Amino acid sequence: MTRLTPDLIEGVPDDKIDLDSRLLKMTGKTVKGIALEAAGFDVDDMDLSGFRVGVVPITSGLGVISGFSASVDAIVRRLGMDSHVTEGTDVNGFAEAVDDGVDLIMMADDNKFVAYNTKTNRQTDNSWGTAMGYSVALKNAAGGLQGKDVLVIGAGYVGSWAVRILMEMGANVSVTDIVYPKAKALEDAYGAKALEDVDDALSKHKLVLNAAPAIFSGDRIAEGAIFSTPGVPHYFDEEGRRKARAIIHDPLEIGTAVMAVNSAKYSL
Ligand code: 2YC
């Protein structure tokens, strides 16, 4: 799993990239609208102000990422929830949030990022949240995916979920990974089509969900392609930005918003 760095998320707390206006242009929905659809609601807005959220900084392993807790806190506040970062870290922070009676606890170590619903003892993981959020974004940008060919790049945690989710949305899913057996395993498990040649696959697909830490030069992508691409690092050269019909990306927000709304849903 790719670890974020402070520079990648420094614009998140103040929403410097104005993600909603970019998403509205490409998908017709805001972050909150995508998160609500991802969580299975058929509404574009919902009052979530009744939810109290504790974001707990975790110091284990490689330690805290400067700005990460502040970013998660800001993302959840933009959904209308009542969020704060705990004073304490790790178990202290967790216990503080529990004693405070919050509805959701959000925390991430080096390997897992969860939104835990304290009232129902249920959780939503960032890998699923990111895969679902970026699949919903692609579906809205493409005007539906039923019967359409979609390429998933990367058969890791996010890509594996994305294959399953996109197939459930009715897409004809192909998947590729730098380690071909990982893509083949998804063909064997879910019936997606594993492809070995990523360049050939890219040239033939106008709908792409990129869940790999990979950068694709413009000459490799199809004219008019829609890229739904949570992968970090993220970069498209001038030719790629010209050829693509839409490039949907953010470093943290869509996945986090889906996690929070999906876990809040368990209390409704
Ligand atoms: O600041 C903290 O609490 C750190 N323990 C957070 C570490 C997050 C590590 N994970 C990542 O950087 C990315 C996230 C988008 C979730 C998955 N990978």
Tab-separated table of C-alpha atoms in Angstrom, residues 16-31 34 136-143 226-227 244-249 254:
chain	number	residue	atom	x	y	z
A	16	LYS	CA	-6.866	23.969	-1.930
A	17	ILE	CA	-7.687	21.873	-5.038
A	18	ASP	CA	-11.450	22.681	-4.680
A	19	LEU	CA	-12.234	19.028	-5.282
A	20	ASP	CA	-16.023	19.470	-5.380
A	21	SER	CA	-16.041	21.839	-8.344
A	22	ARG	CA	-13.691	19.524	-10.269
A	23	LEU	CA	-15.774	16.446	-9.448
A	24	LEU	CA	-19.018	18.238	-10.330
A	25	LYS	CA	-17.628	18.999	-13.799
A	26	MET	CA	-16.469	15.418	-14.388
A	27	THR	CA	-19.125	13.384	-12.581
A	28	GLY	CA	-21.996	15.745	-11.786
A	29	LYS	CA	-21.529	14.957	-8.089
A	30	THR	CA	-19.658	16.381	-5.112
A	31	VAL	CA	-17.457	14.286	-2.811
A	34	ILE	CA	-20.261	10.225	-4.425
A	136	VAL	CA	-18.921	5.329	-8.431
A	137	ALA	CA	-17.026	8.338	-9.786
A	138	LEU	CA	-16.163	6.433	-12.994
A	139	LYS	CA	-19.775	5.256	-13.364
A	140	ASN	CA	-21.084	8.821	-13.087
A	141	ALA	CA	-18.429	10.223	-15.416
A	142	ALA	CA	-19.191	7.509	-17.992
A	143	GLY	CA	-22.974	7.784	-17.717
A	226	ILE	CA	-11.783	8.540	-18.590
A	227	PHE	CA	-9.248	7.809	-15.851
A	244	ALA	CA	-8.107	12.151	-21.610
A	245	ARG	CA	-11.758	13.178	-21.405
A	246	ALA	CA	-11.506	13.240	-17.580
A	247	ILE	CA	-8.876	12.474	-14.950
A	248	ILE	CA	-10.443	11.901	-11.520
A	249	HIS	CA	-7.929	11.982	-8.673
A	254	ILE	CA	-12.911	10.337	-1.788
